[in-house]
Coordinates of C-alpha atoms in Angstrom, one line a residue:
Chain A
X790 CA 14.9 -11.9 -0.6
X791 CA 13.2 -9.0 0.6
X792 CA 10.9 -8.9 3.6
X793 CA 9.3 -6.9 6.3
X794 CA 7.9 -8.2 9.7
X795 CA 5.6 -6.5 12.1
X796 CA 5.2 -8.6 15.0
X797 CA 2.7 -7.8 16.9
X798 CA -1.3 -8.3 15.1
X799 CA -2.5 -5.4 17.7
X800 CA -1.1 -3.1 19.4
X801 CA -3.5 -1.8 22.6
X802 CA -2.8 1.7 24.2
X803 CA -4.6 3.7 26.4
X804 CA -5.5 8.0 24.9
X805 CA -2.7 9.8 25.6
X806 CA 0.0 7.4 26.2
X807 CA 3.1 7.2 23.7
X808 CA 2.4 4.5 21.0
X809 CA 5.3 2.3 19.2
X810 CA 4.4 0.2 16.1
X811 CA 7.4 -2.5 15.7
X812 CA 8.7 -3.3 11.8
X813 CA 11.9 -5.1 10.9
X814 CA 12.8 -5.1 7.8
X815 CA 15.3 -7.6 6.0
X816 CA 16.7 -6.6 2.2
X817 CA 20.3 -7.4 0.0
X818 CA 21.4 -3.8 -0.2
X819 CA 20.4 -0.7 1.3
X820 CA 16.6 0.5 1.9
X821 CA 13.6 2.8 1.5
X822 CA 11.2 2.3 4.1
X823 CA 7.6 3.5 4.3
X824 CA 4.8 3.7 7.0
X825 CA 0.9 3.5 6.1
X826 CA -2.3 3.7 7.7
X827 CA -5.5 2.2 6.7
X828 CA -8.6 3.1 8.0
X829 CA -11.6 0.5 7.4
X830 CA -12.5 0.0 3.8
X831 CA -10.1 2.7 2.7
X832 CA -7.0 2.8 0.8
X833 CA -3.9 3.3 2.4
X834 CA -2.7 6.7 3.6
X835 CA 0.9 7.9 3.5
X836 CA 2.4 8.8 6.6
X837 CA 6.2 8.7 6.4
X838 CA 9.2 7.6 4.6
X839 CA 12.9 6.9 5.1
X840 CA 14.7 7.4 2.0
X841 CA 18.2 9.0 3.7
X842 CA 20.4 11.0 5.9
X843 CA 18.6 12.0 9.5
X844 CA 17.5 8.5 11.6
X845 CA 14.7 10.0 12.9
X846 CA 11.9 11.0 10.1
X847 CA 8.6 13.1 11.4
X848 CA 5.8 12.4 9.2
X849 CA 1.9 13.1 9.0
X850 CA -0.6 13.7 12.1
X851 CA 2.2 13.8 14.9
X852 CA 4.1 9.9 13.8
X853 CA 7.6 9.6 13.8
X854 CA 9.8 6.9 12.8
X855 CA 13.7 6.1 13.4
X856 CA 15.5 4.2 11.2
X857 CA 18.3 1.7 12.8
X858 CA 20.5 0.3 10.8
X859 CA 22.2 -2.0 13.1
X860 CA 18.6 -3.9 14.4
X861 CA 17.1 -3.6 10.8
X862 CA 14.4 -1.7 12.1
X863 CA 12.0 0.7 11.4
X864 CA 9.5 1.4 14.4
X865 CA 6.5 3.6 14.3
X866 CA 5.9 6.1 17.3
X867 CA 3.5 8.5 18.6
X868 CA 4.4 10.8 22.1
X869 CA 0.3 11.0 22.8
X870 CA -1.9 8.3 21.1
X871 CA -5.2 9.6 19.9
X872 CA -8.7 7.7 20.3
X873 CA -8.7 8.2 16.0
X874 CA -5.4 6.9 15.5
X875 CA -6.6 3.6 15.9
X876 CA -6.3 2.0 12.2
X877 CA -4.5 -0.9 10.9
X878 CA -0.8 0.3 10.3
X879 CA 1.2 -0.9 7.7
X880 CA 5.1 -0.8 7.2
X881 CA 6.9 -1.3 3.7
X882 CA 9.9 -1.5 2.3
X883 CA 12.0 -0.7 -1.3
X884 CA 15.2 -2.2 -1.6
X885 CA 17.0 0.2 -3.3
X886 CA 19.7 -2.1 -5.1
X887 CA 17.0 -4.4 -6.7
X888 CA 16.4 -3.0 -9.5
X889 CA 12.6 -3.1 -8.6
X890 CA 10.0 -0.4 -7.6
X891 CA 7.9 -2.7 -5.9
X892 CA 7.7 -2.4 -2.1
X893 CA 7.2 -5.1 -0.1
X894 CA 4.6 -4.7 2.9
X895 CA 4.4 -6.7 6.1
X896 CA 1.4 -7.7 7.5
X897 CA 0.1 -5.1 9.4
X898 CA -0.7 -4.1 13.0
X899 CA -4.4 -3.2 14.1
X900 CA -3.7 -0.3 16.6
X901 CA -6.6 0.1 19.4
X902 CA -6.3 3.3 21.3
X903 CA -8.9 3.4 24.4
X904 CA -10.3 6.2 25.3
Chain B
X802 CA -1.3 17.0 -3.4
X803 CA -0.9 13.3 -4.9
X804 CA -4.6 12.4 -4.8
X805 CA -6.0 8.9 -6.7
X806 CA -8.6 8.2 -7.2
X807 CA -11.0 4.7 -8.1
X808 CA -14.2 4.2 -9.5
X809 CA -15.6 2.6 -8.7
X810 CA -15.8 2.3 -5.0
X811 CA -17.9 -0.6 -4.6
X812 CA -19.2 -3.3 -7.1
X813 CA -21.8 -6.3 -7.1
X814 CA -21.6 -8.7 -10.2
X815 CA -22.8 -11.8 -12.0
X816 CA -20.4 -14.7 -12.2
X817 CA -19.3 -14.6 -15.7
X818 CA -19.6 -11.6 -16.0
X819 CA -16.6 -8.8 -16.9
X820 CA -15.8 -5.8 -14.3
X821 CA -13.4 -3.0 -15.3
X822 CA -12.1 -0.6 -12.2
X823 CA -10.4 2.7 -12.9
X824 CA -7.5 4.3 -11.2
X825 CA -6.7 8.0 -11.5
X826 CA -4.4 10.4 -10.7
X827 CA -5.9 13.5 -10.3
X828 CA -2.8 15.9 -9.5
X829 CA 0.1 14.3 -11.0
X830 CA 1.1 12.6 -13.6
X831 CA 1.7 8.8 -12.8
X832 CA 4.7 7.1 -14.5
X833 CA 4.0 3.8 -12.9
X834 CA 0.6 2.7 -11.1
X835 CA 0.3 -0.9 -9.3
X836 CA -2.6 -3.0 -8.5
X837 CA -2.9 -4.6 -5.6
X838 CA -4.9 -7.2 -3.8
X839 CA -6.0 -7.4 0.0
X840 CA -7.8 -10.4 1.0
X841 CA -9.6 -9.4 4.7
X842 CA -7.6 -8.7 7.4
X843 CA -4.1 -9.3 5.5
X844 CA -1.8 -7.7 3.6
X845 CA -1.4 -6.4 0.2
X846 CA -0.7 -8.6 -2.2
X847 CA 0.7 -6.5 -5.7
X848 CA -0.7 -7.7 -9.1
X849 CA 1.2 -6.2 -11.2
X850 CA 2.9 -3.1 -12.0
X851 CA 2.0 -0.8 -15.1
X852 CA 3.8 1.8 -16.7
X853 CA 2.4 4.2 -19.0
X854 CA 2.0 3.1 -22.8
X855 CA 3.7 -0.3 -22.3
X856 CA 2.5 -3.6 -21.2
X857 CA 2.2 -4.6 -17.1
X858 CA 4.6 -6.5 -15.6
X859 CA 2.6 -9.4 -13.4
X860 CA 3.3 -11.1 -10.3
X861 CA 4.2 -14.8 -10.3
X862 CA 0.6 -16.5 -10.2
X863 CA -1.4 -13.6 -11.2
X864 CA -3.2 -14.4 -14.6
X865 CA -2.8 -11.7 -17.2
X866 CA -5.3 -12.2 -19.6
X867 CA -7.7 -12.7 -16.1
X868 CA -6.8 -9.5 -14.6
X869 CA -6.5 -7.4 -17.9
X870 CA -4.2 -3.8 -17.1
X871 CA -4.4 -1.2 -19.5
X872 CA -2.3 2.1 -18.8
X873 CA -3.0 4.1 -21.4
X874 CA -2.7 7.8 -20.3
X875 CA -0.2 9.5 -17.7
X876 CA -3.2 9.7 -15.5
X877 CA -5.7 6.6 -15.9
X878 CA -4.9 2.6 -15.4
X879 CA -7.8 0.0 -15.7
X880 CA -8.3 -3.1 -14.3
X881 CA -11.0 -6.0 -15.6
X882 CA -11.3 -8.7 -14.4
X883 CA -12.6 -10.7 -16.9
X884 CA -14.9 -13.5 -16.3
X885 CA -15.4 -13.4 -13.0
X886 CA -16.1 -15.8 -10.6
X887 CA -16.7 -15.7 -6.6
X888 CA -13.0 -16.0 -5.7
X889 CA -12.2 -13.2 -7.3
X890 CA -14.4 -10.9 -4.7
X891 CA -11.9 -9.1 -2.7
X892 CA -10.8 -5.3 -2.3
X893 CA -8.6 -4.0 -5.0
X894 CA -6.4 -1.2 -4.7
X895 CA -4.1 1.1 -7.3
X896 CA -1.2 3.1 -6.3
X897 CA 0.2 5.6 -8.5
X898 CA 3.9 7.2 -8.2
X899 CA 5.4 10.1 -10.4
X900 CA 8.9 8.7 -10.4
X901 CA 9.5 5.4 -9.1
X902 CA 13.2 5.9 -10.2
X903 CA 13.4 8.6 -7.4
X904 CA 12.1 6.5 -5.0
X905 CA 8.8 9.0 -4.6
X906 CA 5.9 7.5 -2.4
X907 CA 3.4 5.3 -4.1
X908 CA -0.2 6.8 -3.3
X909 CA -2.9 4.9 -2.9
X910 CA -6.9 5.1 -4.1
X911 CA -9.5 4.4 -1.5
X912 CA -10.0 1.0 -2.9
X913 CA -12.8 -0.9 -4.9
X914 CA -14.6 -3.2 -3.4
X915 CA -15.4 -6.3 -5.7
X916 CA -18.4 -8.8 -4.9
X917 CA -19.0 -11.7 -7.5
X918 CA -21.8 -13.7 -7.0

Protein backbone atom coordinates (compact mmCIF):
# COMPACT_ATOMS: atom_id res chain seq x y z
CA UNK A 1 0.00 0.00 0.00
CA UNK A 2 0.90 3.41 -0.70
CA UNK A 3 1.81 5.91 2.00
CA UNK A 4 3.58 9.09 2.90
CA UNK A 5 4.75 10.25 6.43
CA UNK A 6 5.87 13.57 7.61
CA UNK A 7 6.91 13.39 11.04
CA UNK A 8 7.15 16.24 12.49
CA UNK A 9 3.33 18.44 13.07
CA UNK A 10 5.65 21.73 13.19
CA UNK A 11 8.53 22.58 12.15
CA UNK A 12 9.99 26.03 14.12
CA UNK A 13 12.84 28.10 12.49
CA UNK A 14 14.17 31.23 13.13
CA UNK A 15 14.21 34.16 9.57
CA UNK A 16 17.05 33.40 7.77
CA UNK A 17 18.10 30.08 8.94
CA UNK A 18 17.96 26.98 6.35
CA UNK A 19 14.59 25.09 6.80
CA UNK A 20 14.15 21.18 6.13
CA UNK A 21 10.54 19.66 5.95
CA UNK A 22 10.99 15.71 6.54
CA UNK A 23 8.64 13.21 4.12
CA UNK A 24 9.12 9.47 3.67
CA UNK A 25 7.39 8.01 1.33
CA UNK A 26 6.54 4.06 1.09
CA UNK A 27 5.03 2.71 -2.46
CA UNK A 28 5.15 -1.11 -4.59
CA UNK A 29 7.07 0.28 -7.59
CA UNK A 30 8.76 3.31 -8.43
CA UNK A 31 7.46 7.04 -7.52
CA UNK A 32 6.26 10.57 -8.34
CA UNK A 33 6.65 12.72 -5.47
CA UNK A 34 5.16 16.24 -4.94
CA UNK A 35 5.53 19.08 -2.44
CA UNK A 36 2.57 21.65 -1.58
CA UNK A 37 1.99 24.54 0.46
CA UNK A 38 -1.15 25.72 1.96
CA UNK A 39 -1.69 28.96 3.27
CA UNK A 40 -4.84 29.42 5.61
CA UNK A 41 -8.21 28.81 4.06
CA UNK A 42 -6.52 28.34 0.64
CA UNK A 43 -6.08 25.70 -1.65
CA UNK A 44 -2.88 24.10 -2.11
CA UNK A 45 -0.04 25.65 -4.11
CA UNK A 46 2.37 23.68 -6.16
CA UNK A 47 5.80 23.90 -5.39
CA UNK A 48 7.82 21.05 -6.78
CA UNK A 49 7.91 17.63 -8.17
CA UNK A 50 10.02 14.57 -8.62
CA UNK A 51 9.07 12.71 -11.56
CA UNK A 52 12.92 11.58 -12.83
CA UNK A 53 16.48 11.77 -13.52
CA UNK A 54 18.49 14.66 -11.35
CA UNK A 55 18.04 13.83 -7.19
CA UNK A 56 17.95 17.28 -6.43
CA UNK A 57 14.68 19.22 -7.93
CA UNK A 58 14.53 23.28 -7.44
CA UNK A 59 11.06 24.35 -7.40
CA UNK A 60 8.90 27.64 -6.62
CA UNK A 61 9.90 30.65 -4.21
CA UNK A 62 13.63 29.42 -3.45
CA UNK A 63 12.51 25.28 -2.14
CA UNK A 64 14.35 22.47 -3.16
CA UNK A 65 13.87 18.93 -2.69
CA UNK A 66 16.28 15.74 -3.07
CA UNK A 67 14.93 12.63 -3.76
CA UNK A 68 16.73 9.44 -2.00
CA UNK A 69 16.03 6.44 -3.09
CA UNK A 70 17.76 4.35 -0.61
CA UNK A 71 15.99 6.20 2.75
CA UNK A 72 12.62 6.50 0.81
CA UNK A 73 12.66 10.04 1.26
CA UNK A 74 11.79 13.09 -0.01
CA UNK A 75 12.74 16.24 2.23
CA UNK A 76 11.79 19.79 1.68
CA UNK A 77 14.56 22.58 2.08
CA UNK A 78 15.03 26.14 2.04
CA UNK A 79 18.95 27.84 2.44
CA UNK A 80 17.21 31.14 4.13
CA UNK A 81 13.66 30.66 5.71
CA UNK A 82 11.39 33.62 5.16
CA UNK A 83 8.90 35.17 7.97
CA UNK A 84 5.98 34.35 4.83
CA UNK A 85 7.04 30.91 4.25
CA UNK A 86 5.32 29.87 7.24
CA UNK A 87 2.27 27.69 5.94
CA UNK A 88 1.29 24.18 6.42
CA UNK A 89 3.43 22.04 3.88
CA UNK A 90 2.23 19.08 2.42
CA UNK A 91 4.11 16.16 0.69
CA UNK A 92 2.49 13.61 -1.85
CA UNK A 93 3.11 10.86 -3.58
CA UNK A 94 2.03 8.82 -7.19
CA UNK A 95 3.13 5.51 -7.41
CA UNK A 96 3.80 5.23 -10.77
CA UNK A 97 3.15 1.31 -11.32
CA UNK A 98 -0.38 1.42 -9.75
CA UNK A 99 -2.26 2.05 -12.38
CA UNK A 100 -3.82 4.96 -10.41
CA UNK A 101 -3.58 8.84 -10.73
CA UNK A 102 -4.45 9.46 -7.35
CA UNK A 103 -1.69 10.80 -5.00
CA UNK A 104 -1.48 10.03 -1.74
CA UNK A 105 -0.69 12.98 0.78
CA UNK A 106 0.68 12.79 4.34
CA UNK A 107 -0.41 14.78 6.91
CA UNK A 108 1.23 17.77 6.75
CA UNK A 109 3.73 19.95 8.63
CA UNK A 110 2.76 23.59 10.02
CA UNK A 111 6.12 25.50 9.34
CA UNK A 112 6.55 28.67 11.86
CA UNK A 113 9.40 30.94 10.78
CA UNK A 114 10.12 33.72 13.65
CA UNK A 115 11.06 36.78 12.72
CA UNK B 1 -0.45 29.06 -16.13
CA UNK B 2 -2.68 26.10 -14.64
CA UNK B 3 -5.09 28.33 -12.72
CA UNK B 4 -8.56 26.72 -11.05
CA UNK B 5 -10.67 28.05 -9.98
CA UNK B 6 -14.11 27.43 -7.34
CA UNK B 7 -17.10 29.10 -6.77
CA UNK B 8 -17.96 29.41 -4.65
CA UNK B 9 -15.51 30.32 -2.05
CA UNK B 10 -17.49 30.22 0.93
CA UNK B 11 -21.16 28.89 1.61
CA UNK B 12 -23.78 28.95 4.56
CA UNK B 13 -26.78 26.45 4.23
CA UNK B 14 -29.94 24.97 5.66
CA UNK B 15 -29.85 21.32 6.69
CA UNK B 16 -31.70 19.64 4.02
CA UNK B 17 -30.95 21.69 1.90
CA UNK B 18 -28.75 20.92 -1.69
CA UNK B 19 -25.36 22.89 -2.40
CA UNK B 20 -23.61 22.60 -5.74
CA UNK B 21 -19.71 23.91 -5.85
CA UNK B 22 -17.98 24.49 -9.25
CA UNK B 23 -14.50 23.79 -10.24
CA UNK B 24 -12.76 25.40 -13.27
CA UNK B 25 -9.95 25.37 -15.15
CA UNK B 26 -9.38 28.47 -16.51
CA UNK B 27 -6.06 27.94 -18.76
CA UNK B 28 -6.12 24.34 -19.59
CA UNK B 29 -8.07 21.92 -20.44
CA UNK B 30 -8.56 19.33 -17.52
CA UNK B 31 -8.74 15.63 -18.42
CA UNK B 32 -9.20 14.49 -14.92
CA UNK B 33 -10.28 16.77 -11.79
CA UNK B 34 -10.53 15.30 -8.14
CA UNK B 35 -12.49 16.37 -5.16
CA UNK B 36 -11.18 16.35 -2.10
CA UNK B 37 -12.01 16.74 1.59
CA UNK B 38 -9.93 18.47 4.48
CA UNK B 39 -11.38 18.19 7.84
CA UNK B 40 -9.37 21.15 10.07
CA UNK B 41 -6.05 20.75 10.66
CA UNK B 42 -5.59 17.29 8.68
CA UNK B 43 -5.07 16.09 5.58
CA UNK B 44 -6.81 15.70 2.31
CA UNK B 45 -8.96 13.19 2.05
CA UNK B 46 -9.92 12.48 -2.09
CA UNK B 47 -13.65 11.92 -2.95
CA UNK B 48 -13.48 10.89 -5.97
CA UNK B 49 -11.87 11.26 -9.18
CA UNK B 50 -13.77 12.58 -12.42
CA UNK B 51 -12.87 12.39 -15.94
CA UNK B 52 -14.40 14.30 -18.49
CA UNK B 53 -17.81 12.95 -20.06
CA UNK B 54 -17.79 9.72 -18.03
CA UNK B 55 -18.89 8.86 -14.61
CA UNK B 56 -16.53 9.53 -11.24
CA UNK B 57 -14.77 6.94 -9.76
CA UNK B 58 -15.46 7.25 -5.66
CA UNK B 59 -13.51 6.54 -2.77
CA UNK B 60 -14.34 3.63 -0.52
CA UNK B 61 -17.02 5.16 1.95
CA UNK B 62 -17.70 8.25 0.01
CA UNK B 63 -21.55 8.17 -0.97
CA UNK B 64 -22.19 8.88 -4.65
CA UNK B 65 -25.56 9.75 -4.97
CA UNK B 66 -24.60 12.19 -1.54
CA UNK B 67 -21.77 13.83 -3.16
CA UNK B 68 -23.15 14.00 -6.73
CA UNK B 69 -19.93 14.79 -9.53
CA UNK B 70 -20.74 15.89 -12.77
CA UNK B 71 -17.76 16.59 -15.35
CA UNK B 72 -19.32 17.57 -18.18
CA UNK B 73 -16.95 19.99 -20.10
CA UNK B 74 -12.94 19.85 -20.46
CA UNK B 75 -13.00 22.76 -18.13
CA UNK B 76 -15.92 22.60 -15.39
CA UNK B 77 -16.65 19.65 -12.66
CA UNK B 78 -19.50 20.19 -10.01
CA UNK B 79 -19.95 19.03 -6.82
CA UNK B 80 -23.56 18.82 -4.76
CA UNK B 81 -23.89 17.71 -2.05
CA UNK B 82 -27.23 16.75 -1.75
CA UNK B 83 -29.18 16.89 1.34
CA UNK B 84 -27.00 18.27 3.54
CA UNK B 85 -26.63 17.88 6.99
CA UNK B 86 -24.04 19.51 9.69
CA UNK B 87 -21.38 16.84 9.16
CA UNK B 88 -21.05 17.50 5.97
CA UNK B 89 -19.55 21.25 6.80
CA UNK B 90 -15.98 20.97 5.94
CA UNK B 91 -13.63 22.65 3.21
CA UNK B 92 -13.77 21.10 -0.18
CA UNK B 93 -11.16 21.33 -2.67
CA UNK B 94 -10.94 20.31 -6.66
CA UNK B 95 -7.78 19.69 -8.43
CA UNK B 96 -7.53 19.61 -12.04
CA UNK B 97 -4.61 17.91 -14.26
CA UNK B 98 -4.24 18.03 -18.19
CA UNK B 99 -2.77 14.55 -18.35
CA UNK B 100 -2.73 12.34 -15.49
CA UNK B 101 -1.15 9.68 -17.78
CA UNK B 102 2.01 12.01 -17.95
CA UNK B 103 2.14 12.28 -14.54
CA UNK B 104 1.51 16.36 -14.87
CA UNK B 105 0.87 18.23 -11.41
CA UNK B 106 -2.63 18.20 -10.15
CA UNK B 107 -3.59 21.97 -9.46
CA UNK B 108 -5.55 22.95 -6.95
CA UNK B 109 -8.65 25.72 -6.42
CA UNK B 110 -8.54 27.93 -3.44
CA UNK B 111 -11.19 25.75 -1.79
CA UNK B 112 -14.97 26.19 -0.75
CA UNK B 113 -15.79 26.49 2.43
CA UNK B 114 -19.10 24.55 3.31
CA UNK B 115 -21.17 25.43 6.51
CA UNK B 116 -24.48 23.42 7.08
CA UNK B 117 -26.49 24.41 9.78
Amino acid sequence: AQSVAQPEDQVNVAEGNPLTVKCTYSVSGNPYLFWYVQYPNRGLQFLLKYITGDNLVKGSYGFEAEFNKSQTSFHLKKPSALVSDSALYFCAVRDRGSGTYKYIFGTGTRLKVLA
Amino acid sequence: GAVVSQHPSRVICKSGTSVKIECRSLDFQATTMFWYRQFPKQSLMLMATSNEGSKATYEQGVEKDKFLINHASLTLSTLTVTSAHPEDSSFYICSATRNPGLADTQYFGPGTRLTVL
